[in-house]
Short mmCIF file of C-alpha atoms and ligand atoms in Angstrom, two decimals:
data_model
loop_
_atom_site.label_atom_id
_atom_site.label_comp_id
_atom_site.label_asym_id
_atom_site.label_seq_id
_atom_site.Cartn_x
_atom_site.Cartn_y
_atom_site.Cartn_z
CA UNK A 13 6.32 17.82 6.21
CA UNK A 14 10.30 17.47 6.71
CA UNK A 15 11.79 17.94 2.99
CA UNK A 16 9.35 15.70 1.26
CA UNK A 17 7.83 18.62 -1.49
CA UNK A 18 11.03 17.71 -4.11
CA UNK A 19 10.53 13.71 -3.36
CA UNK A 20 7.01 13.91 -3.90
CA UNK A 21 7.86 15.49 -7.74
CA UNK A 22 10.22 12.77 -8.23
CA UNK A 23 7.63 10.51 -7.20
CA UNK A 24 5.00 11.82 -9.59
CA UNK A 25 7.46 11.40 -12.02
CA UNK A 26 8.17 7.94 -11.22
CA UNK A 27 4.30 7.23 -11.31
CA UNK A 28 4.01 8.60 -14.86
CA UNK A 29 7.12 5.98 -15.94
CA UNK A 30 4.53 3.05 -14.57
CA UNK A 31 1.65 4.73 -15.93
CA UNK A 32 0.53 3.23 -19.29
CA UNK A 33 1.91 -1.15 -18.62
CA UNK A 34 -1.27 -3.20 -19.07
CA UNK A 35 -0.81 -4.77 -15.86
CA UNK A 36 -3.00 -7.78 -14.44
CA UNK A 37 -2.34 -10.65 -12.53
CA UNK A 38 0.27 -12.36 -14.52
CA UNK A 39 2.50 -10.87 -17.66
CA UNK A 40 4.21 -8.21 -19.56
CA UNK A 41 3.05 -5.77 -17.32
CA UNK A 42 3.72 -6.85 -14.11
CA UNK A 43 7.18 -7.49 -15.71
CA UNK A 44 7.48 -4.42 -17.36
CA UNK A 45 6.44 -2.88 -13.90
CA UNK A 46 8.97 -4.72 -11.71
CA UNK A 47 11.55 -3.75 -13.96
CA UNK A 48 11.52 -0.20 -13.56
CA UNK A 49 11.23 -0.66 -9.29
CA UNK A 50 14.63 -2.83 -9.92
CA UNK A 51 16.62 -0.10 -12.03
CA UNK A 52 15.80 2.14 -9.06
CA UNK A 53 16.55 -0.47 -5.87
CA UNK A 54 19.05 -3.10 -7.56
CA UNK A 55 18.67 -5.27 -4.76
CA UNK A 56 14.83 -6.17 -5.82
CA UNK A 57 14.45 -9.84 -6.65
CA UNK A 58 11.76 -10.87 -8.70
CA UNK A 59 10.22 -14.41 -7.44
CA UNK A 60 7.83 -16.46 -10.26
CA UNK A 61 5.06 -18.63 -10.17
CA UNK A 62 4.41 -20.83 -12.91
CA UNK A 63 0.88 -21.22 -14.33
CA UNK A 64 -1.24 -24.15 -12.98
CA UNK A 65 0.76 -24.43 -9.12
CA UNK A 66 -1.32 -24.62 -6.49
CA UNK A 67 -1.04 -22.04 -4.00
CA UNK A 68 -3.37 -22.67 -1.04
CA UNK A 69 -6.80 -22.94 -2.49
CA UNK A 70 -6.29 -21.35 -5.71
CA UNK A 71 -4.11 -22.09 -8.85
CA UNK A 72 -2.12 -19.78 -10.57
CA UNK A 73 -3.22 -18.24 -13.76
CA UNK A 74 -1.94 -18.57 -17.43
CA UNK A 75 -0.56 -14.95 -18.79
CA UNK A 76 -3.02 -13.10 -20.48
CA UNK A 77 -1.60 -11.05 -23.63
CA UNK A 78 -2.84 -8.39 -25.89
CA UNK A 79 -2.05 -7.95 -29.55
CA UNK A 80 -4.73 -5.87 -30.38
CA UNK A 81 -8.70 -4.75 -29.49
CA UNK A 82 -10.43 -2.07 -31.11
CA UNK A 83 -13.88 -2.05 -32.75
CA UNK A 84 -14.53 -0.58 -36.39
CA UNK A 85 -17.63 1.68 -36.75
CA UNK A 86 -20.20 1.77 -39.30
CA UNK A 87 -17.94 4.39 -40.84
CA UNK A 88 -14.73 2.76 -40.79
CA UNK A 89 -13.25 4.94 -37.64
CA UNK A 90 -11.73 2.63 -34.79
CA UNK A 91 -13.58 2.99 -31.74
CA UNK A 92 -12.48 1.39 -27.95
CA UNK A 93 -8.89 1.47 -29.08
CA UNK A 94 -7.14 -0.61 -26.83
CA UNK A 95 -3.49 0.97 -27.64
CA UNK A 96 -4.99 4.52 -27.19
CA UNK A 97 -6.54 3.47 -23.29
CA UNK A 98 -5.78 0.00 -21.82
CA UNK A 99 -8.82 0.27 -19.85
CA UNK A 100 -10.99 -0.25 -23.07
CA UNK A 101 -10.43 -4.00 -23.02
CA UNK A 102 -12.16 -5.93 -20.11
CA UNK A 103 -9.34 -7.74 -18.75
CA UNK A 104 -8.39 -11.25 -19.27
CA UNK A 105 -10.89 -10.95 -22.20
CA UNK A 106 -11.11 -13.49 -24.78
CA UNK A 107 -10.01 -12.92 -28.28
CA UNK A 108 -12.76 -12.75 -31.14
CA UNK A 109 -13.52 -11.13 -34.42
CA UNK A 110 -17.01 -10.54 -35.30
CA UNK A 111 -19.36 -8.36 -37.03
CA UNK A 112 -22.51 -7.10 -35.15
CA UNK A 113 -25.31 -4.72 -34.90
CA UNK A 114 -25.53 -2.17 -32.82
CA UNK A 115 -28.11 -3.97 -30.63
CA UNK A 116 -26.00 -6.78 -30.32
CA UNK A 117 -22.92 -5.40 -29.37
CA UNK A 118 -24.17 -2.93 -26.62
CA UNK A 119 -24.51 -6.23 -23.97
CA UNK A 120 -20.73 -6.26 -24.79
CA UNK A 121 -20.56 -2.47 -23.60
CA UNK A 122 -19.83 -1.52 -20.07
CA UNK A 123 -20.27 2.40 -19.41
CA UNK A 124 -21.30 4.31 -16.32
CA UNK A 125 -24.18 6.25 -16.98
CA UNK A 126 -23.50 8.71 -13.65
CA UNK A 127 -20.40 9.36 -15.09
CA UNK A 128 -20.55 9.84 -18.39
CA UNK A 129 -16.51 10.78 -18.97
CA UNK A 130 -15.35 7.61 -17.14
CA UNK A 131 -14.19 4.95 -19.01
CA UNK A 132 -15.03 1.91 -16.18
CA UNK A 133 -12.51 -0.64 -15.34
CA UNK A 134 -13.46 -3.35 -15.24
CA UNK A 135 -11.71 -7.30 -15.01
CA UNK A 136 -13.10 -11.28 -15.92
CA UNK A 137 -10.36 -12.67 -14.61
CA UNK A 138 -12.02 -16.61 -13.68
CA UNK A 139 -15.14 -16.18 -16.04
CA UNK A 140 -14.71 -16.37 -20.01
CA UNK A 141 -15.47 -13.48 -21.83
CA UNK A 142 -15.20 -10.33 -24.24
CA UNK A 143 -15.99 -6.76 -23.96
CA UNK A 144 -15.23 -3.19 -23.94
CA UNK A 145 -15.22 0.15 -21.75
CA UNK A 146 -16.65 3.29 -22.86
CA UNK A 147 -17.85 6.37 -21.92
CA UNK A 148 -21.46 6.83 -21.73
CA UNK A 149 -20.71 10.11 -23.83
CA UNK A 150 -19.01 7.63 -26.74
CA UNK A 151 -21.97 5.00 -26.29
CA UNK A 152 -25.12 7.07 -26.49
CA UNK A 153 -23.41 8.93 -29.74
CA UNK A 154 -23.15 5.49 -31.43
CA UNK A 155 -24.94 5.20 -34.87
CA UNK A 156 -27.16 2.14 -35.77
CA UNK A 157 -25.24 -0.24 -38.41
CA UNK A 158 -22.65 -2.86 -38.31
CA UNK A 159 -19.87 -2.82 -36.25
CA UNK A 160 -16.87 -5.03 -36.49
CA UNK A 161 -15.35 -6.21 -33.26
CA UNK A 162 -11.45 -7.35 -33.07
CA UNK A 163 -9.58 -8.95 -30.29
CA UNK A 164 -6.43 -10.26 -30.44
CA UNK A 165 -5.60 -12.10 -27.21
CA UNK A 166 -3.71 -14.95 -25.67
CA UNK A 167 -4.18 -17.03 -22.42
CA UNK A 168 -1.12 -19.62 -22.07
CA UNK A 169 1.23 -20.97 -19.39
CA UNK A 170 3.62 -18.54 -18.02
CA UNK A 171 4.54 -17.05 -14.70
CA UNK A 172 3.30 -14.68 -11.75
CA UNK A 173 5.99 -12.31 -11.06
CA UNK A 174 6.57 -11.32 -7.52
CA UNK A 175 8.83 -8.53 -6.48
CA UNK A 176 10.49 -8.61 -3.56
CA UNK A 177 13.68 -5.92 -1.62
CA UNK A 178 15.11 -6.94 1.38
CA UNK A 179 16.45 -4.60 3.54
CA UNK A 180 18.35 -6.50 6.52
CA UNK A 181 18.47 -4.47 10.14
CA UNK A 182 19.92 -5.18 13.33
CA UNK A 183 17.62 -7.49 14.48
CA UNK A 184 16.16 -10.46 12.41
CA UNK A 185 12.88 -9.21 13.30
CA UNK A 186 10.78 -7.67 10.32
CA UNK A 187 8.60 -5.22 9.06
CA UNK A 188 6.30 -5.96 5.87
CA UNK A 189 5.34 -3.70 3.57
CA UNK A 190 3.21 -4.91 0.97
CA UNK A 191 1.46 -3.31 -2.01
CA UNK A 192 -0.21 -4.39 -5.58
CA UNK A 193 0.75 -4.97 -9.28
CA UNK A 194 -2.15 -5.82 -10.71
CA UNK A 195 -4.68 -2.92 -12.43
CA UNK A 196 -3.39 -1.43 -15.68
CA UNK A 197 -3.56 2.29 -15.58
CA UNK A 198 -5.04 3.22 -12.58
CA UNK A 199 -3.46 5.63 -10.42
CA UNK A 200 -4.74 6.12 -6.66
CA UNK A 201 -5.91 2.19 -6.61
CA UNK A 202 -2.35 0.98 -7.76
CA UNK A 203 0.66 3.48 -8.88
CA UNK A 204 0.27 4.74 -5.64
CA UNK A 205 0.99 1.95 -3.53
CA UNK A 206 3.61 1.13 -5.81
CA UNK A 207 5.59 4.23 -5.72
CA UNK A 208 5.22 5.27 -2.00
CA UNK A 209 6.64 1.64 -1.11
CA UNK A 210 9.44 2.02 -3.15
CA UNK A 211 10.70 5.70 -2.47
CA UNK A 212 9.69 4.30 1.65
CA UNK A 213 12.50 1.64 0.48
CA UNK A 214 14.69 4.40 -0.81
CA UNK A 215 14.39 6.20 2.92
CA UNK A 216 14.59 3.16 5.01
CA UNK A 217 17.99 2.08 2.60
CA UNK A 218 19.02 5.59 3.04
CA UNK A 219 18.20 7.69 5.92
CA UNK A 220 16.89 4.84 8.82
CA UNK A 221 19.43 3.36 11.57
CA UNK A 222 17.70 0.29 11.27
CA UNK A 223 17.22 -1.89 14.27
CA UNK A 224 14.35 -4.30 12.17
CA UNK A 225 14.74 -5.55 8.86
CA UNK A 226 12.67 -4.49 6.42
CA UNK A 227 10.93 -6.37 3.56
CA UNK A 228 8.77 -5.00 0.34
CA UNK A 229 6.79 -7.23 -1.79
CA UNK A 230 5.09 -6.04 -5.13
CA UNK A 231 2.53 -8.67 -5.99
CA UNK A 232 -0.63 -8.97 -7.87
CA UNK A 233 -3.25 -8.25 -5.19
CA UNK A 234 -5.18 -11.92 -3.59
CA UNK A 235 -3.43 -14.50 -6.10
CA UNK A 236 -0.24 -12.98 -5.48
CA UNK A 237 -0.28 -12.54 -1.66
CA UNK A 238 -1.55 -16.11 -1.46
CA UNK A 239 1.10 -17.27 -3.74
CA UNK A 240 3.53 -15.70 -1.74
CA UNK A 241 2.32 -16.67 1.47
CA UNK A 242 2.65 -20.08 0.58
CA UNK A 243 6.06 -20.70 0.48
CA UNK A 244 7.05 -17.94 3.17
CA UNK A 245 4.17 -17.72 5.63
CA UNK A 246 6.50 -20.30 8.65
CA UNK A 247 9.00 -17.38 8.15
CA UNK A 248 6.80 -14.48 8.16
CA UNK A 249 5.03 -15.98 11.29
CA UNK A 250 8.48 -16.12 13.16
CA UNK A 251 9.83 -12.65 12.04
CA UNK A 252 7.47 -10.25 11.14
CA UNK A 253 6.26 -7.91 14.16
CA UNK A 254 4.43 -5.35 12.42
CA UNK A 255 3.54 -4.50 8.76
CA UNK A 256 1.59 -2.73 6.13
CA UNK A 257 -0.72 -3.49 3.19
CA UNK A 258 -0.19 0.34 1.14
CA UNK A 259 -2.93 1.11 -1.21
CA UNK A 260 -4.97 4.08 -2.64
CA UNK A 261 -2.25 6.21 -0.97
CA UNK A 262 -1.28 9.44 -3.19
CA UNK A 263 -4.45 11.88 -3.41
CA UNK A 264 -4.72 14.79 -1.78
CA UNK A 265 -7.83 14.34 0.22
CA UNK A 266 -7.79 12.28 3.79
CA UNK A 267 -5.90 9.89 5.28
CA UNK A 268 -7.24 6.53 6.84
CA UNK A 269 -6.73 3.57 8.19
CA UNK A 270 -8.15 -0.01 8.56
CA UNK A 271 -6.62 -2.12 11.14
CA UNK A 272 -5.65 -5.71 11.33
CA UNK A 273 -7.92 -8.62 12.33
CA UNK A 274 -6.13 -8.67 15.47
CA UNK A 275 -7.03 -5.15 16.49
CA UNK A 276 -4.36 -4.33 18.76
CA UNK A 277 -0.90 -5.31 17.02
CA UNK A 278 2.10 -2.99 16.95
CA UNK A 279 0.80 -1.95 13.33
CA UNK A 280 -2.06 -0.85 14.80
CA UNK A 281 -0.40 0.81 17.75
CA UNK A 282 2.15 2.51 15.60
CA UNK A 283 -0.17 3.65 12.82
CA UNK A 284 -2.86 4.90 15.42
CA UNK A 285 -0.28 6.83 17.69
CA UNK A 286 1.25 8.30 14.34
CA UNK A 287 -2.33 9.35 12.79
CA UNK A 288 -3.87 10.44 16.25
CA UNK A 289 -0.60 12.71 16.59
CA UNK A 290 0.18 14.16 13.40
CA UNK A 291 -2.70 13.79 11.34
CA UNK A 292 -5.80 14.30 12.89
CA UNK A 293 -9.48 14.48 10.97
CA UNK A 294 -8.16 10.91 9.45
CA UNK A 295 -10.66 8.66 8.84
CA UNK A 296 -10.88 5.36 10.43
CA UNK A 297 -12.17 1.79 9.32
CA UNK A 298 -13.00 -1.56 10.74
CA UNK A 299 -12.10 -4.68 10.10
CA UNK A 300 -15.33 -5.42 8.57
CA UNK A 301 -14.52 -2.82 5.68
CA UNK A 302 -11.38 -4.53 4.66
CA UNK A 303 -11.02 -5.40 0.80
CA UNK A 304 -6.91 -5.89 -0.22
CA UNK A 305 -3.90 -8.05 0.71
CA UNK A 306 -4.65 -7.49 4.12
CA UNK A 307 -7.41 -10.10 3.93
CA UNK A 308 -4.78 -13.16 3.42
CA UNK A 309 -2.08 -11.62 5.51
CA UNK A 310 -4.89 -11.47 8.73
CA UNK A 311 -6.40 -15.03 7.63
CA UNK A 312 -6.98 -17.43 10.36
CA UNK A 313 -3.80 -19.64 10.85
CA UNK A 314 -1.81 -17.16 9.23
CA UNK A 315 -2.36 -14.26 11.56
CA UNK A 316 0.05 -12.02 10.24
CA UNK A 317 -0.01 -8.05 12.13
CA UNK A 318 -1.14 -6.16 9.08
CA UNK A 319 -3.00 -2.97 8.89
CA UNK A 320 -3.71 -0.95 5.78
CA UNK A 321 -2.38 2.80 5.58
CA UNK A 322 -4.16 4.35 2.77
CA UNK A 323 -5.14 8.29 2.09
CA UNK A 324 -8.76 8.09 0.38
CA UNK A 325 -9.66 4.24 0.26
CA UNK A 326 -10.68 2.26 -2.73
CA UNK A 327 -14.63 2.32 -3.48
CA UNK A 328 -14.77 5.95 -1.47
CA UNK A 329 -13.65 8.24 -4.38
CA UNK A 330 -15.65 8.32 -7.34
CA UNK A 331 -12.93 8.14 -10.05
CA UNK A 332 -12.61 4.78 -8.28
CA UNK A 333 -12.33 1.71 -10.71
CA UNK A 334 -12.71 4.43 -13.46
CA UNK A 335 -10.39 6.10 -16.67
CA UNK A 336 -10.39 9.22 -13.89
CA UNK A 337 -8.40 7.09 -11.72
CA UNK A 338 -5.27 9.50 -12.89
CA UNK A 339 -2.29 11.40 -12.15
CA UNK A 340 -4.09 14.61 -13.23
CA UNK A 341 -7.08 14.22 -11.46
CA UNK A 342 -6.93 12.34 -8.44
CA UNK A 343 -2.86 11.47 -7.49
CA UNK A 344 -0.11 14.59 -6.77
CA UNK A 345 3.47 15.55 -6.17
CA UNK A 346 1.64 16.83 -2.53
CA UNK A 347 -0.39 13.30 -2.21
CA UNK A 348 2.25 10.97 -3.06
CA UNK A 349 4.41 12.90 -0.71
CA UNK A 350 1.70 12.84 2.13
CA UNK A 351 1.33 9.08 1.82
CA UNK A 352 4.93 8.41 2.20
CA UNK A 353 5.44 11.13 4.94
CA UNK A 354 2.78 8.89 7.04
CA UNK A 355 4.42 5.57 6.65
CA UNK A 356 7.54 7.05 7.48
CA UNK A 357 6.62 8.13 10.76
CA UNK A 358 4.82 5.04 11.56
CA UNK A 359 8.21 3.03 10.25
CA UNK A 360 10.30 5.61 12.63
CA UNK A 361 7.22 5.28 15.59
CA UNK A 362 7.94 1.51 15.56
CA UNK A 363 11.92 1.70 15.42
CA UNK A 364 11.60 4.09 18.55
CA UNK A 365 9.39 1.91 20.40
CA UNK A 366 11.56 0.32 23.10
CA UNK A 367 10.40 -0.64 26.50
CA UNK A 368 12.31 1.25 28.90
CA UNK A 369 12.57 0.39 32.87
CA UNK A 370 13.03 2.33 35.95
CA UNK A 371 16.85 1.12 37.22
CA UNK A 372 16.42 2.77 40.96
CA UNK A 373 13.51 1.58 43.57
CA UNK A 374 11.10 4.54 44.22
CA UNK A 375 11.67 7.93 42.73
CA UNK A 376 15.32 8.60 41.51
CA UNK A 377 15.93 12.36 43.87
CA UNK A 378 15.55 14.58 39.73
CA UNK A 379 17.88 17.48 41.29
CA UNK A 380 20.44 15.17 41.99
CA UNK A 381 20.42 14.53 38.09
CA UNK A 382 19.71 18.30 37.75
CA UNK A 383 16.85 17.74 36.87
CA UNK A 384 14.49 19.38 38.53
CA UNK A 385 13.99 22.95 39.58
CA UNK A 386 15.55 23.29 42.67
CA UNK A 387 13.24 26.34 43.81
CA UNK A 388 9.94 24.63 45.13
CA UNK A 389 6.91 26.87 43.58
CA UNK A 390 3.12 25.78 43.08
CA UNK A 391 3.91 26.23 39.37
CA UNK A 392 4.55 22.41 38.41
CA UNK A 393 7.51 22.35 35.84
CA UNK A 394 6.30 20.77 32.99
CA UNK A 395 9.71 19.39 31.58
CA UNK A 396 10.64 18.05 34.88
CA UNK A 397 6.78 16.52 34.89
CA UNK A 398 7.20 14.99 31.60
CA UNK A 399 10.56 13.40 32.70
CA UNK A 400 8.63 12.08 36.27
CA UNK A 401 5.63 10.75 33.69
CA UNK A 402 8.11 8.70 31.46
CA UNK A 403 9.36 7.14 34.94
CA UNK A 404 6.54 6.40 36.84
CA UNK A 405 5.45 4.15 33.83
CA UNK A 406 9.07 2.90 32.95
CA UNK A 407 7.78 -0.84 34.10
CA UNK A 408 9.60 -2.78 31.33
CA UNK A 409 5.92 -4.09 30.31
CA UNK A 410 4.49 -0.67 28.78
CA UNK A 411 6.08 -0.24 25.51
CA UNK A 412 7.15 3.80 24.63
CA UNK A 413 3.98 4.17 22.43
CA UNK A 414 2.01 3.08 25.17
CA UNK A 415 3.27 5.63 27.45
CA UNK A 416 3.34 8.06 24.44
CA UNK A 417 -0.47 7.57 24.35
CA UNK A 418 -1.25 8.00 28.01
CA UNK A 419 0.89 11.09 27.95
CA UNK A 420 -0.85 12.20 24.66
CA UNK A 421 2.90 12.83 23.70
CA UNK A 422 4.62 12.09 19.87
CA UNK A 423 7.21 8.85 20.58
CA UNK A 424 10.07 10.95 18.97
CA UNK A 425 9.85 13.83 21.91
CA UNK A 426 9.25 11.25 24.35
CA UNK A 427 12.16 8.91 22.78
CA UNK A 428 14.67 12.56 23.32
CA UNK A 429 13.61 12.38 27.03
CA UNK A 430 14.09 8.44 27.53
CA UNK A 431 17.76 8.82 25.61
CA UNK A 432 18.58 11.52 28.46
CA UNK A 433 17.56 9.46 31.41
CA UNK A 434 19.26 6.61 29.72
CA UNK A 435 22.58 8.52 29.63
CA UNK A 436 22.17 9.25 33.22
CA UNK A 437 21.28 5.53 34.29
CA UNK A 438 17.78 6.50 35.57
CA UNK A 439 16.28 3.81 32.96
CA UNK A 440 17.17 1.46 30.91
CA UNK A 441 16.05 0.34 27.39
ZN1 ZN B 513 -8.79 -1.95 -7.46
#
């Protein structure tokens, strides 16, 4: 997996940095979040969205803050501490202080009785109300008597925060990479995404002879995609050729995929060529399982080429949604560095993808070029084969994953090859 072991500890390290921000769709978080992907890529701008626009259907919004939310046992210990585990709070819950019986207060419980470590996570974000997360351990050792329940929250006007690196290639042509801001501290479904997009940034800024541009966006996941697609989507229609939605992407388990709406993009090319290749035993999805960003980007009349690269998708895990969710349990140094080492290829699949075309009519005479054995034997050479098999379907229509495919060939050995009968005039590309 090239040199990608020491990355994948600075990655982990990076993931720990983002760990504990109570993220959500707008606020602190998100800020707090953005802030620490811009000390590391300077060039990131951050784009905001002011409470109440309409974007599309949907409105954006107010900013949801947290003072405080704990509850106070029958006797007197603080229980669901909010500062201890952000996932204690429901999100976007209102603020109240109340005393209650036990009876009364468990309809304001959420645990997971199957899992009876997990803390759930769970979000209100367009229906008022209040609640906490708990372990089913915590909840069934809960003595009768009165317990005193105290939120401290705010909903008021303030922004959606958007981040956003551009990374400007040859051609205006781009490629989209596009991951989510929006669950506190979760760390497959979220950190993930977040941290293989921007050490992919790091690459493509530092290692990739670009010929496409490249751009990242960091947004809360539905609400943000829409609110970005609003302004931008004439652009993105013109200029973006291929692109990725990157979630649930640093555990050690599988890899997967789910394509676009489309079905047969270059994302889906690229990603299936790359996976079929280099990682086999991946798992595949449909359309019909889909469930993040890619859902706007794919949206009738938008139509955008994006497929989702993830290593064990969200819902198929069981830490899923849960406390577990971490970067003990579920996301590693090896996973993170996994996940990026797939986009990579597919980013360097894509960039090697020309469409190359035969420059002589019939057969170019290989031992001219010497390149071909020029002893006739029944044993078929299989470099000078390979060489006559990039030819024959150098028709300036097949692209070089397409012939990479039929040859059941990786692009990059195939890419050597065209670059050699390139030199020599055979084709061009
Ligand atoms: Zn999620």
């Amino acid at each position: 997996m090239d040199n990608f072991e020491i990355t994948g500890t600075e990655m982990h390290d990076f993931a720990k940095k983002i760990w504990s921000y109570n993220r959500s769709l707008t606020g602190v978080g998100q800020r707090q979040t953005l802030s620490k992907i811009k000390e590391q890529i300077p060039q990131t701008k951050i784009k905001k969205y002011r409470s109440g626009k309409r974007v599309f259907d949907w409105k954006i919004p107010d900013e949801w803050h947290v003072n405080y939310a704990y509850i106070t046992d029958p006797s007197g210990e603080k229980i669901c501490d909010y500062s201890e585990n952000n996932l204690h709070l429901i999100g976007y819950s209102d603020a109240i202080e109340q005393d209650l019986p036990l009876d009364e207060l468990q309809p304001f419980l959420h645990s997971i009785p199957g899992q009876p470590d997990a803390i759930p996570y769970i979000t209100s974000y367009y229906e008022k109300r209040w609640g906490f997360c708990i372990t089913e351990n915590q909840r069934s050792s809960l003595k009768k008597g009165i317990y005193k329940v105290s939120i401290s929250t705010t909903k008021k006007p303030g922004t959606l925060d958007i981040g956003e690196i551009y990374i400007p290639g040859r051609k205006r042509e781009e490629v989209l990479i596009s991951t989510y801001i929006c669950h506190p501290s979760m760390a497959n479904d979220i950190i993930s995404g977040i941290t293989v997009s921007l050490f992919l940034a790091k690459l493509i800024l530092g290692k990739l002879n670009r010929e496409y541009s490249y751009r990242f966006v960091f947004l809360p996941e539905t609400i943000g995609s829409i609110a970005y697609l609003s302004e931008n989507y004439k652009r993105m229609k013109k200029n973006i050729i291929a692109g990725f939605n990157l979630s649930c992407i640093g555990d050690d388990r599988n890899y997967s995929y789910l394509p676009s709406r489309q079905n047969d993009t270059l994302s889906d090319k690229a990603a299936l060529h790359v996976l079929n290749q280099h990682f086999q035993g991946y798992k595949s999805y449909s359309w019909l399982d889909r469930g993040s960003d890619e859902r706007q980007y794919c949206a009738p009349g938008i139509d955008l080429p994006i497929a989702s690269l993830m290593r064990t998708k969200y819902g198929q895990y069981p830490e899923y949604h849960t406390s577990l969710d971490n970067l003990e349990n579920v996301v590693t140094p090896s996973g993170l560095a996994g996940g990026l080492n797939l986009v990579w290829k597919v980013i360097q699949a894509i960039e090697l993808n020309v469409k190359t075309k035969l420059q002589i009519l019939g057969e170019p005479m290989m031992s001219k070029y010497d390149l071909y054995p020029t002893l006739g034997t029944k044993y078929p050479d299989l470099e000078s084969r390979l060489l006559m098999n990039i030819i024959t379907y150098s028709d300036g229509e097949r692209s070089l994953i397409d012939i990479a495919n039929l040859l059941n060939e990786p692009i990059e050995k195939l890419h050597d090859k065209a670059v050699i009968l390139k030199n020599l005039k055979i084709i061009d590309f």
